[in-house]
Tab-separated table of C-alpha atoms in Angstrom:
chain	number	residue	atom	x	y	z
A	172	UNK	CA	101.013	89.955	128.026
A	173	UNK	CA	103.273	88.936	124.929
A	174	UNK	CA	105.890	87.006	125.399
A	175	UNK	CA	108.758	87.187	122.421
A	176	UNK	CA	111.288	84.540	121.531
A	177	UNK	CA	113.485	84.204	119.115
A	178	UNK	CA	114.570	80.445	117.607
A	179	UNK	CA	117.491	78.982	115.560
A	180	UNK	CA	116.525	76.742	112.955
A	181	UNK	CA	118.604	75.698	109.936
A	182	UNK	CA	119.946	78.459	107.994
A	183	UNK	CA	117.621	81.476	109.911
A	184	UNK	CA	116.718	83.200	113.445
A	185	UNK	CA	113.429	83.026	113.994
A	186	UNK	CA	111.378	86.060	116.162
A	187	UNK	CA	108.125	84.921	117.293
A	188	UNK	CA	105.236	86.038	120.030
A	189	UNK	CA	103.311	84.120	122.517
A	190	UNK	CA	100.347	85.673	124.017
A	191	UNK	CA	97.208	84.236	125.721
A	192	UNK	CA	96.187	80.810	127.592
A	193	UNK	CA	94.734	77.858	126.116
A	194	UNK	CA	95.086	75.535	123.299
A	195	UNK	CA	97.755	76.676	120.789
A	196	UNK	CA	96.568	78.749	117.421
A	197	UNK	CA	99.001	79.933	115.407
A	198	UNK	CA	98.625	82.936	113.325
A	199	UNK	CA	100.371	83.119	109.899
A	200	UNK	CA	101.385	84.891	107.049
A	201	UNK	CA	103.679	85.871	104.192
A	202	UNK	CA	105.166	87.890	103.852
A	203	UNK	CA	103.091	89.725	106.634
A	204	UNK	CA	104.636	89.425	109.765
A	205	UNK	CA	103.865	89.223	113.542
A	206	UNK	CA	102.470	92.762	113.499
A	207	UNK	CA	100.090	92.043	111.255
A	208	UNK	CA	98.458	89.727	113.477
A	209	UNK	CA	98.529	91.536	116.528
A	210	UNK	CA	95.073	93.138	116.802
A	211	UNK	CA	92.949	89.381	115.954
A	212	UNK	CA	95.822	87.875	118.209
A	213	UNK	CA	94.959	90.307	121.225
A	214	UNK	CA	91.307	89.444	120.681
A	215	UNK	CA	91.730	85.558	120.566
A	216	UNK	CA	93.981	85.638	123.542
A	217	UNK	CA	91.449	84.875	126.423
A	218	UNK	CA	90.234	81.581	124.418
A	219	UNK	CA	93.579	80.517	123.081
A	220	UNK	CA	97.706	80.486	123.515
A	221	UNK	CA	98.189	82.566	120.161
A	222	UNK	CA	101.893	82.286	118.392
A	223	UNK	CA	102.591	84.645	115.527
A	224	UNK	CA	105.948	85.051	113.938
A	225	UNK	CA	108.055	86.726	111.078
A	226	UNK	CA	108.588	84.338	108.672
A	227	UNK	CA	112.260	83.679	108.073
A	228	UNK	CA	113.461	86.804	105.837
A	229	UNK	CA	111.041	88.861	107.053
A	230	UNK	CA	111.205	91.621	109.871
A	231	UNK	CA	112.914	90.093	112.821
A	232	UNK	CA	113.264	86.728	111.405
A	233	UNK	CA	117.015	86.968	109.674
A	234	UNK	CA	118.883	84.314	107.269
A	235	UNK	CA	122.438	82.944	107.552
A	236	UNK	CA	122.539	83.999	103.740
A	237	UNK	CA	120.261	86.594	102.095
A	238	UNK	CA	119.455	85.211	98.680
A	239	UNK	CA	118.156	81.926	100.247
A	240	UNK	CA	114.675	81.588	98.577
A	241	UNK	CA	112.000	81.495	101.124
A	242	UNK	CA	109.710	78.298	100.537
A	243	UNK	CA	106.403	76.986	101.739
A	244	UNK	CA	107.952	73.913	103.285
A	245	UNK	CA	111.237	75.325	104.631
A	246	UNK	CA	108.298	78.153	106.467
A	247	UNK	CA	106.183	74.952	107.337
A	248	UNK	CA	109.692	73.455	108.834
A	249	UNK	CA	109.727	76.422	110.871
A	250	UNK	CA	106.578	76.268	112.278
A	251	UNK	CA	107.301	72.942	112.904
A	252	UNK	CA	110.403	73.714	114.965
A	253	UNK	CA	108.670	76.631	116.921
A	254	UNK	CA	105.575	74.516	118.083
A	255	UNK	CA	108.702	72.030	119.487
A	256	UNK	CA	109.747	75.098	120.982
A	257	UNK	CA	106.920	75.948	122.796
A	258	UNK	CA	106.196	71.919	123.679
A	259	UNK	CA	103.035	71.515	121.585
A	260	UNK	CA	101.964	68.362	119.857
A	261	UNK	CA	99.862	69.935	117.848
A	262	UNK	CA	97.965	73.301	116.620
A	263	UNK	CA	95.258	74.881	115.485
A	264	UNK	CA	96.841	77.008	112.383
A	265	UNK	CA	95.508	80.208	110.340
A	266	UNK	CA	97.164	81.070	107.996
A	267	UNK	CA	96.645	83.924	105.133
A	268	UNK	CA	98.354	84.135	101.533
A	269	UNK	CA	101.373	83.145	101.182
A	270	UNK	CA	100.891	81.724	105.025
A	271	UNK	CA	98.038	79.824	104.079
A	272	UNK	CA	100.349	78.396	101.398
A	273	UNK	CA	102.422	77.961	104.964
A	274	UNK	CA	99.760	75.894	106.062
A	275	UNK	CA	99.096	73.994	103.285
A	276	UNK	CA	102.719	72.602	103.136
A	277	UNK	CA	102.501	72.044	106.821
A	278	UNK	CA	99.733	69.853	106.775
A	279	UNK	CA	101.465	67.805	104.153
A	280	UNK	CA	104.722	67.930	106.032
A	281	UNK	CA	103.529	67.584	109.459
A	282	UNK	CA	99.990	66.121	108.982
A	283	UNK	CA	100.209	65.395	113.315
A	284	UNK	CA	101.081	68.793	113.732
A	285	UNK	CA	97.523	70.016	112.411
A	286	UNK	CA	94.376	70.117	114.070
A	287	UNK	CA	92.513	72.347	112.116
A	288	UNK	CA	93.993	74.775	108.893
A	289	UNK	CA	92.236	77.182	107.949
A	290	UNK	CA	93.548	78.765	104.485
A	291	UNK	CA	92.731	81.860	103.995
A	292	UNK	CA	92.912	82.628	100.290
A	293	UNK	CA	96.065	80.627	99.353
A	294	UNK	CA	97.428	82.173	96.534
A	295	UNK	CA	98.019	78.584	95.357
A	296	UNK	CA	98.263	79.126	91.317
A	297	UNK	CA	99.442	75.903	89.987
A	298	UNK	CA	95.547	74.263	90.299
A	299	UNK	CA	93.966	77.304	88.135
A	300	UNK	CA	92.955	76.172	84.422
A	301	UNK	CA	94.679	79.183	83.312
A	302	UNK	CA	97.146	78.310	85.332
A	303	UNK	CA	100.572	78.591	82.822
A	304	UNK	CA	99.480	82.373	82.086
A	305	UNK	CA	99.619	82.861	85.426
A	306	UNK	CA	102.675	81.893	86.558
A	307	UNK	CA	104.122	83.865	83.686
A	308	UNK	CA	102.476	86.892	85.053
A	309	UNK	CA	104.415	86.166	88.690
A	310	UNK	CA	107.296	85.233	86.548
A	311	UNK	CA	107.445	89.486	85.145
A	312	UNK	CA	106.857	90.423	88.396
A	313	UNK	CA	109.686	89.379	89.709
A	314	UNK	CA	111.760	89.990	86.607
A	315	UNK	CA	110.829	93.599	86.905
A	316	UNK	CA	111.485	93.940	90.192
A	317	UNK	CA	115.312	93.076	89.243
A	318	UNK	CA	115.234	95.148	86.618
A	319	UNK	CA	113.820	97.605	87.879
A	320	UNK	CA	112.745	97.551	91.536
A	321	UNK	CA	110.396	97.172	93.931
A	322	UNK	CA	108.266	99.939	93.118
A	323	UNK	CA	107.446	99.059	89.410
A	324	UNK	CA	107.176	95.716	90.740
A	325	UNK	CA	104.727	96.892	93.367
A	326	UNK	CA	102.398	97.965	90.975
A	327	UNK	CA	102.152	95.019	88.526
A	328	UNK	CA	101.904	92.807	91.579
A	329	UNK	CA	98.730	94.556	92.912
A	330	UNK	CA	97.447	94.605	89.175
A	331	UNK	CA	97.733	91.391	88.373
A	332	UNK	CA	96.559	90.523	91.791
A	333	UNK	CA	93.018	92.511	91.560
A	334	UNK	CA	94.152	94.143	94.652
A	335	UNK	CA	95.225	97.597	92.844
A	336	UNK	CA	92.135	99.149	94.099
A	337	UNK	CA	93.550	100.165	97.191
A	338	UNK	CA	92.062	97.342	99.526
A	339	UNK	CA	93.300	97.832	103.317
A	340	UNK	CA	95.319	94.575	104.216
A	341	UNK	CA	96.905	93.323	101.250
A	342	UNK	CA	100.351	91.075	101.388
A	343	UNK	CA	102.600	93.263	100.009
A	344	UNK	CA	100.715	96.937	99.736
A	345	UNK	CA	103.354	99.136	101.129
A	346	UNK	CA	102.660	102.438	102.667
A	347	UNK	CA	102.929	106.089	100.900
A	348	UNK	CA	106.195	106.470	102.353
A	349	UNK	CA	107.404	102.994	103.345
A	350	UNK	CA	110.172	102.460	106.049
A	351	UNK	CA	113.333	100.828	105.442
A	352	UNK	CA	111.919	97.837	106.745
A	353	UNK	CA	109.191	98.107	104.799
A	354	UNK	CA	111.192	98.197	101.722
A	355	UNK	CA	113.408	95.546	103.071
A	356	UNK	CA	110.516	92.864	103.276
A	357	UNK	CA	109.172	94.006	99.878
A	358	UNK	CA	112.217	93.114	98.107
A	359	UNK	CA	112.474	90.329	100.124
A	360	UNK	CA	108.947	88.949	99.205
A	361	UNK	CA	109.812	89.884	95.260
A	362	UNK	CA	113.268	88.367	94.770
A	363	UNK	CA	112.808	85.315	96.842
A	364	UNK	CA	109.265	84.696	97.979
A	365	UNK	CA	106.506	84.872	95.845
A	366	UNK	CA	107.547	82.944	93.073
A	367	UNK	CA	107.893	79.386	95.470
A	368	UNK	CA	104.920	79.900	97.240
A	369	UNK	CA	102.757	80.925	93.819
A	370	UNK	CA	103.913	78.221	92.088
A	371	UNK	CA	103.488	76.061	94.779
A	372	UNK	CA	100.943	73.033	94.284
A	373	UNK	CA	98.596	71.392	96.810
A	374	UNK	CA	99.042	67.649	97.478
A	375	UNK	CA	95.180	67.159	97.601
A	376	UNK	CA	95.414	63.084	98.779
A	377	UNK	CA	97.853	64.115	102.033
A	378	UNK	CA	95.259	67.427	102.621
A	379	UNK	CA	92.306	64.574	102.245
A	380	UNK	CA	93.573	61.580	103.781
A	381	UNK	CA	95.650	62.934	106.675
A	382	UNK	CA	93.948	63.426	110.646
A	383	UNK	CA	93.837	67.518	109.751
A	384	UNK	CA	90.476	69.340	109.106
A	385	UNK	CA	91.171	71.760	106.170
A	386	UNK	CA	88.881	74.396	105.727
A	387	UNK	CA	89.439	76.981	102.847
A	388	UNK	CA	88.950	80.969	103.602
A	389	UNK	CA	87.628	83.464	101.347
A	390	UNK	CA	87.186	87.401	102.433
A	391	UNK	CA	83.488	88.220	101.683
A	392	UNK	CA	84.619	90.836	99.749
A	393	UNK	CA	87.339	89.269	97.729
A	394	UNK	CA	85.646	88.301	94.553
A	395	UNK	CA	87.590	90.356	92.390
A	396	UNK	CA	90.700	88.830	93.229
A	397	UNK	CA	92.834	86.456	91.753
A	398	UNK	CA	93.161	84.435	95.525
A	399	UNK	CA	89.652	84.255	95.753
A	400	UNK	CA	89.668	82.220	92.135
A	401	UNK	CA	92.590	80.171	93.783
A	402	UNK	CA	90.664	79.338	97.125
A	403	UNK	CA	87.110	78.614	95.400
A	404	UNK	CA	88.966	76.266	92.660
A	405	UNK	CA	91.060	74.431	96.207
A	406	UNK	CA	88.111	74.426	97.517
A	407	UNK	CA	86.535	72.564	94.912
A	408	UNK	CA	89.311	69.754	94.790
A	409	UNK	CA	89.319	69.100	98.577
A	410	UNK	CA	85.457	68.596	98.097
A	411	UNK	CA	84.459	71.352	100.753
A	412	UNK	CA	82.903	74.848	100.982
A	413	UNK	CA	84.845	77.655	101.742
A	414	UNK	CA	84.286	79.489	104.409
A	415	UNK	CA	83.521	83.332	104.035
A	416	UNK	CA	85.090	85.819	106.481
A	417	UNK	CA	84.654	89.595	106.603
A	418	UNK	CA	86.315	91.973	104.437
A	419	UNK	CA	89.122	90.974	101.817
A	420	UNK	CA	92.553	89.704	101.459
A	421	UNK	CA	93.084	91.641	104.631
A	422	UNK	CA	90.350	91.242	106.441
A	423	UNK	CA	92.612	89.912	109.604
A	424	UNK	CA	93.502	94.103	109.592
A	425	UNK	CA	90.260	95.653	108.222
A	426	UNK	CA	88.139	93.937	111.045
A	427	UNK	CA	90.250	92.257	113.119
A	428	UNK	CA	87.635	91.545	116.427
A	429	UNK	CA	84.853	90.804	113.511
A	430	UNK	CA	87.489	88.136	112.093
A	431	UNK	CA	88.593	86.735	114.735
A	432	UNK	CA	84.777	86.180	116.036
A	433	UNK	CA	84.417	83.779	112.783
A	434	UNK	CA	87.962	82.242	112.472
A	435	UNK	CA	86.346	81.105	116.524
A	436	UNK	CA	83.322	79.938	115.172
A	437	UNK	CA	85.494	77.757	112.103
A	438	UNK	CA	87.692	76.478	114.362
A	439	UNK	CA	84.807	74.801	116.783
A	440	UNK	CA	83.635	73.331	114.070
């Protein structure tokens, strides 16, 4: 059974989903929201007491204003708020692009919070050597999606990501023939998302030195993209091996049951 809830935190209305007994996990994401989750979330649900959410912005989740940006510690101040909600200490957290970006911050944040984060390909730019050229690229992206929309934006996005190949799963591929919602979130995600939570950078001592386990995902078939680079170079700082799950970027909605078998097996350690 899912339970849904909605929260009011500063400046948004959070929706979020509780299904499933046990210790708390929290699924995460951005921009992909609580649907995205619900197929690994159904299967982790007789081990665990699952939470996924919209992040604020996105879907059900709505803002006080609109053009507040959406950041990786005002989403890790939400998490924050909905594990109060739900009276947990503390969580196990996945979280995936921009939500493993989520996580990262949360940890930092909230370093009691976190039992174990697992960071699924954090598109975490800032720690690339190449990292300026980068940003730039983002920087276009969302230029041309003011300019002119999110379509042409779309498609530079997925370019520049690696992910233009058509891979099930990715953040912000929308459907042929998206819904209003659809286009809703992806404007949201261009004109006030992705340009906080690319350019935001890892605080390596509180990931290190704080009581969380951090363990960095990669999809085992992710190599051409960019987030893959990101997560083996985070990797690499934090002075740990990732850890490989199936599929891609998506692999949370290529194979969810298959995923959620190893994000079990990560989590116990």
């Amino acid at each position: 059974m899912v339970t849904t809830r909605t929260l009011d935190v500063p400046g948004a209305r959070l929706h979020y989903e509780v299904r499933g007994t046990g210790p708390v996990l929290v699924l995460t994401g951005a921009p992909m929201a609580a649907a995205h989750f619900a197929a690994p979330a159904d299967a982790l649900a007789d081990t665990y007491t699952v939470v996924t959410h919209d992040p604020r912005g996105i879907s059900g989740s709505t803002l006080d204003d609109p053009e507040q940006d959406s950041t990786p510690e005002l989403r890790a101040d939400d998490l924050a708020a909905i594990l109060d909600d739900i009276g947990a200490d503390s969580a196990q957290v996945f979280g995936s692009s921009g939500g493993a970006v989520t996580g990262l911050a949360l940890v930092a944040r909230h370093p009691a919070r976190v039992r174990t984060l697992v960071a699924h390909e954090p598109p975490v730019l800032g720690v690339l050597p190449d990292a300026a050229e980068r940003l730039a690229e983002m920087d276009d992206i969302v230029e041309t999606f003011h300019r002119d929309g999110v379509g042409p934006a779309f498609a530079k996005f997925m370019a520049t990501s690696g992910m233009d190949t058509g891979e099930e799963g990715a953040p912000a591929d929308p459907p042929e023939e998206p819904s209003a919602q659809d286009l809703a979130d992806g404007a949201r995600f261009l004109g006030h998302e992705l340009r906080g939570t690319a350019r935001y950078m890892p605080d390596i001592a509180a990931l290190t030195a704080g009581p969380a386990r951090v363990v960095i995902g990669v999809g085992a078939t992710s190599g051409p993209l960019l987030t893959y680079r990101t997560s083996m170079e985070l990797a690499a700082r934090l002075g740990t091996e990732p850890a490989e799950f199936p599929g891609g970027h998506g692999g949370f909605v290529e194979a969810p049951g298959e995923f959620a078998g190893v994000l079990r097996k990560v989590l116990a350690g």
